[in-house]
PDB file of C-alpha atoms and ligand atoms in Angstrom:
ATOM      1  CA  MET Y   1      73.161  36.426 -11.659  1.00 47.00           C
ATOM      2  CA  GLY Y   2      75.136  36.187 -14.920  1.00 50.00           C
ATOM      3  CA  THR Y   3      77.286  38.866 -16.446  1.00 56.00           C
ATOM      4  CA  PRO Y   4      76.291  42.420 -15.511  1.00 60.00           C
ATOM      5  CA  ALA Y   5      75.950  45.086 -18.171  1.00 69.00           C
ATOM      6  CA  PRO Y   6      79.226  46.517 -19.436  1.00 76.00           C
ATOM      7  CA  PRO Y   7      80.532  49.764 -17.916  1.00 86.00           C
ATOM      8  CA  PRO Y   8      78.554  52.822 -19.108  1.00 89.00           C
ATOM      9  CA  THR Y   9      81.468  54.639 -20.736  1.00 91.00           C
ATOM     10  CA  ARG Y  10      84.876  53.747 -22.092  1.00 90.00           C
ATOM     11  CA  ILE Y  11      86.662  55.539 -19.239  1.00 94.00           C
ATOM     12  CA  SER Y  12      84.472  54.338 -16.341  1.00 95.00           C
ATOM     13  CA  PRO Y  13      86.595  51.236 -15.544  1.00 96.00           C
ATOM     14  CA  LEU Y  14      89.607  53.484 -14.925  1.00 96.00           C
ATOM     15  CA  VAL Y  15      87.597  55.958 -12.832  1.00 96.00           C
ATOM     16  CA  ARG Y  16      86.184  53.086 -10.753  1.00 96.00           C
ATOM     17  CA  GLY Y  17      89.664  51.583 -10.310  1.00 96.00           C
ATOM     18  CA  ILE Y  18      90.972  54.925  -9.057  1.00 96.00           C
ATOM     19  CA  LYS Y  19      88.070  55.030  -6.602  1.00 96.00           C
ATOM     20  CA  GLY Y  20      89.033  51.545  -5.366  1.00 96.00           C
ATOM     21  CA  ALA Y  21      85.858  49.940  -6.697  1.00 96.00           C
ATOM     22  CA  CYS Y  22      85.415  47.048  -9.121  1.00 96.00           C
ATOM     23  CA  PRO Y  23      86.324  48.420 -12.568  1.00 96.00           C
ATOM     24  CA  HIS Y  24      83.591  46.371 -14.214  1.00 95.00           C
ATOM     25  CA  CYS Y  25      80.522  46.887 -12.003  1.00 94.00           C
ATOM     26  CA  GLY Y  26      81.597  49.590  -9.531  1.00 95.00           C
ATOM     27  CA  GLY Y  27      80.937  47.232  -6.596  1.00 95.00           C
ATOM     28  CA  ARG Y  28      82.869  47.688  -3.349  1.00 95.00           C
ATOM     29  CA  GLY Y  29      84.678  45.193  -1.151  1.00 96.00           C
ATOM     30  CA  ILE Y  30      87.179  44.071  -3.786  1.00 97.00           C
ATOM     31  CA  PHE Y  31      90.185  44.242  -1.447  1.00 96.00           C
ATOM     32  CA  ALA Y  32      91.301  41.148   0.479  1.00 95.00           C
ATOM     33  CA  SER Y  33      93.956  43.188   2.318  1.00 93.00           C
ATOM     34  CA  ILE Y  34      95.848  46.431   1.883  1.00 89.00           C
ATOM     35  CA  ALA Y  35      98.049  44.908  -0.838  1.00 88.00           C
ATOM     36  CA  GLU Y  36      95.716  42.286  -2.302  1.00 92.00           C
ATOM     37  CA  LEU Y  37      92.588  42.206  -4.369  1.00 94.00           C
ATOM     38  CA  ARG Y  38      90.182  39.298  -3.998  1.00 95.00           C
ATOM     39  CA  ASP Y  39      90.395  36.701  -6.792  1.00 93.00           C
ATOM     40  CA  ALA Y  40      87.095  37.921  -8.150  1.00 95.00           C
ATOM     41  CA  CYS Y  41      84.665  40.775  -7.537  1.00 95.00           C
ATOM     42  CA  PRO Y  42      82.114  39.809  -4.841  1.00 95.00           C
ATOM     43  CA  THR Y  43      79.376  41.598  -6.802  1.00 94.00           C
ATOM     44  CA  CYS Y  44      79.847  40.645 -10.460  1.00 94.00           C
ATOM     45  CA  ARG Y  45      82.323  37.723 -10.101  1.00 94.00           C
ATOM     46  CA  TYR Y  46      84.786  39.308 -12.526  1.00 95.00           C
ATOM     47  CA  SER Y  47      88.188  37.591 -12.108  1.00 94.00           C
ATOM     48  CA  PHE Y  48      90.833  40.256 -11.586  1.00 94.00           C
ATOM     49  CA  VAL Y  49      93.857  38.278 -12.724  1.00 90.00           C
ATOM     50  CA  ARG Y  50      93.568  38.130 -16.495  1.00 91.00           C
ATOM     51  CA  GLU Y  51      96.801  36.290 -17.230  1.00 90.00           C
ATOM     52  CA  GLU Y  52     100.092  35.047 -15.819  1.00 92.00           C
ATOM     53  CA  GLY Y  53     102.247  37.944 -14.607  1.00 93.00           C
ATOM     54  CA  TYR Y  54      99.290  40.278 -14.720  1.00 94.00           C
ATOM     55  CA  TRP Y  55     100.369  42.357 -11.718  1.00 94.00           C
ATOM     56  CA  LEU Y  56     103.460  43.589 -13.530  1.00 95.00           C
ATOM     57  CA  GLY Y  57     101.147  46.325 -14.811  1.00 96.00           C
ATOM     58  CA  ALA Y  58     100.224  47.221 -11.225  1.00 95.00           C
ATOM     59  CA  MET Y  59     103.918  47.586 -10.445  1.00 95.00           C
ATOM     60  CA  ILE Y  60     104.258  50.065 -13.288  1.00 96.00           C
ATOM     61  CA  VAL Y  61     101.286  51.977 -11.854  1.00 96.00           C
ATOM     62  CA  ILE Y  62     102.839  52.046  -8.379  1.00 95.00           C
ATOM     63  CA  PHE Y  63     106.150  53.225  -9.879  1.00 95.00           C
ATOM     64  CA  ALA Y  64     104.307  56.087 -11.542  1.00 96.00           C
ATOM     65  CA  ILE Y  65     102.490  56.985  -8.309  1.00 95.00           C
ATOM     66  CA  VAL Y  66     105.749  56.953  -6.315  1.00 96.00           C
ATOM     67  CA  LEU Y  67     107.491  59.002  -8.995  1.00 96.00           C
ATOM     68  CA  VAL Y  68     104.793  61.684  -8.936  1.00 96.00           C
ATOM     69  CA  LEU Y  69     104.686  61.800  -5.111  1.00 96.00           C
ATOM     70  CA  PHE Y  70     108.467  61.828  -4.784  1.00 96.00           C
ATOM     71  CA  GLY Y  71     108.833  64.467  -7.503  1.00 96.00           C
ATOM     72  CA  SER Y  72     106.184  66.653  -5.858  1.00 97.00           C
ATOM     73  CA  TRP Y  73     107.797  66.230  -2.449  1.00 97.00           C
ATOM     74  CA  PHE Y  74     111.322  66.964  -3.656  1.00 96.00           C
ATOM     75  CA  VAL Y  75     110.726  69.714  -6.201  1.00 97.00           C
ATOM     76  CA  GLY Y  76     107.928  71.259  -4.108  1.00 97.00           C
ATOM     77  CA  GLY Y  77     110.127  71.209  -1.009  1.00 97.00           C
ATOM     78  CA  MET Y  78     112.969  72.857  -2.899  1.00 97.00           C
ATOM     79  CA  LEU Y  79     110.777  75.569  -4.396  1.00 97.00           C
ATOM     80  CA  LEU Y  80     109.030  76.357  -1.116  1.00 97.00           C
ATOM     81  CA  THR Y  81     112.215  76.649   0.948  1.00 97.00           C
ATOM     82  CA  TRP Y  82     114.676  78.121  -1.591  1.00 96.00           C
ATOM     83  CA  PRO Y  83     117.441  79.191  -0.965  1.00 96.00           C
ATOM     84  CA  ASP Y  84     117.636  77.499   2.432  1.00 97.00           C
ATOM     85  CA  VAL Y  85     116.651  74.037   1.258  1.00 96.00           C
ATOM     86  CA  PRO Y  86     116.592  71.467   4.110  1.00 97.00           C
ATOM     87  CA  TRP Y  87     118.362  68.790   2.055  1.00 97.00           C
ATOM     88  CA  ASN Y  88     118.502  66.245   4.866  1.00 97.00           C
ATOM     89  CA  THR Y  89     114.780  66.540   5.572  1.00 96.00           C
ATOM     90  CA  LEU Y  90     113.966  66.223   1.882  1.00 96.00           C
ATOM     91  CA  MET Y  91     116.268  63.240   1.568  1.00 96.00           C
ATOM     92  CA  ILE Y  92     114.936  61.396   4.632  1.00 97.00           C
ATOM     93  CA  GLY Y  93     111.346  62.155   3.662  1.00 96.00           C
ATOM     94  CA  GLY Y  94     112.081  60.936   0.151  1.00 96.00           C
ATOM     95  CA  ILE Y  95     113.566  57.683   1.381  1.00 96.00           C
ATOM     96  CA  LEU Y  96     110.588  57.079   3.686  1.00 95.00           C
ATOM     97  CA  LEU Y  97     108.190  57.905   0.880  1.00 95.00           C
ATOM     98  CA  ASN Y  98     109.898  55.478  -1.492  1.00 94.00           C
ATOM     99  CA  GLY Y  99     109.991  52.795   1.192  1.00 94.00           C
ATOM    100  CA  ILE Y 100     106.447  53.082   2.503  1.00 94.00           C
ATOM    101  CA  VAL Y 101     104.216  54.160  -0.372  1.00 92.00           C
ATOM    102  CA  PRO Y 102     104.679  51.036  -2.542  1.00 92.00           C
ATOM    103  CA  PHE Y 103     103.465  48.831   0.311  1.00 90.00           C
ATOM    104  CA  VAL Y 104     100.611  51.035   1.465  1.00 91.00           C
ATOM    105  CA  LEU Y 105      99.240  51.768  -1.987  1.00 93.00           C
ATOM    106  CA  TYR Y 106      99.954  48.481  -3.772  1.00 93.00           C
ATOM    107  CA  GLY Y 107      96.390  47.164  -3.564  1.00 94.00           C
ATOM    108  CA  TRP Y 108      95.099  50.460  -4.875  1.00 95.00           C
ATOM    109  CA  SER Y 109      97.576  50.344  -7.759  1.00 96.00           C
ATOM    110  CA  LYS Y 110      96.094  46.943  -8.666  1.00 96.00           C
ATOM    111  CA  SER Y 111      92.546  48.271  -8.890  1.00 96.00           C
ATOM    112  CA  ILE Y 112      93.831  51.193 -10.973  1.00 97.00           C
ATOM    113  CA  TRP Y 113      95.698  48.779 -13.232  1.00 97.00           C
ATOM    114  CA  VAL Y 114      92.662  46.523 -13.737  1.00 96.00           C
ATOM    115  CA  GLY Y 115      90.600  49.615 -14.590  1.00 96.00           C
ATOM    116  CA  LEU Y 116      93.245  50.944 -16.957  1.00 96.00           C
ATOM    117  CA  ASP Y 117      93.577  47.598 -18.701  1.00 96.00           C
ATOM    118  CA  MET Y 118      89.799  47.169 -18.932  1.00 94.00           C
ATOM    119  CA  THR Y 119      89.508  50.613 -20.514  1.00 94.00           C
ATOM    120  CA  PHE Y 120      91.427  49.292 -23.491  1.00 93.00           C
ATOM    121  CA  ASN Y 121      90.439  45.616 -23.305  1.00 93.00           C
ATOM    122  CA  PRO Y 122      86.826  45.297 -22.133  1.00 91.00           C
ATOM    123  CA  ALA Y 123      85.910  42.333 -19.937  1.00 91.00           C
ATOM    124  CA  ARG Y 124      85.106  39.115 -21.779  1.00 91.00           C
ATOM    125  CA  PHE Y 125      82.388  36.669 -20.788  1.00 90.00           C
ATOM    126  CA  GLU Y 126      84.826  33.899 -19.818  1.00 91.00           C
ATOM    127  CA  GLU Y 127      86.581  36.201 -17.342  1.00 93.00           C
ATOM    128  CA  PHE Y 128      83.731  35.935 -14.856  1.00 92.00           C
ATOM    129  CA  ALA Y 129      84.019  33.264 -12.195  1.00 87.00           C
ATOM    130  CA  PRO Y 130      81.004  30.977 -11.888  1.00 84.00           C
ATOM    131  CA  ASP Y 131      78.550  31.851  -9.130  1.00 74.00           C
ATOM    132  CA  GLU Y 132      79.474  30.168  -5.906  1.00 63.00           C
ATOM    133  CA  GLN Y 133      76.963  27.957  -4.168  1.00 53.00           C
ATOM    134  CA  ALA Y 134      76.460  30.067  -1.080  1.00 47.00           C
TER     135      ALA Y 134
HETATM  136 ZN1  LIG O 201      82.362  43.793 -10.072  1.00 86.91          ZN
END
């Protein structure tokens, strides 16, 4: 196997991460569960955790996603219903959104983060796990 060719363009790791695929090779099946990536890509063996505390970046990504969704929900709801804004509905929806989205989309935020990081810091040879005997 060995190390696959690098991503075709500078931005492709990010695009692949947004699509929920391996940022390096575009392979699928990188999720262990809804909130977890596998340790390494099943296709190219790229190890997703680059350093200690690496998922802090994914938390920033999920914050940004929640912020955009919450802002769209709240401002959009206000604009669409003005002047009779259903404040309670907006508030309850906003609380649910803030409570649920981070859990449901956390795994996705990780693949986006890996792609974003890889866009600026391309994968290095030593970041690929050795082939498993299987
Ligand atoms: Zn891969």
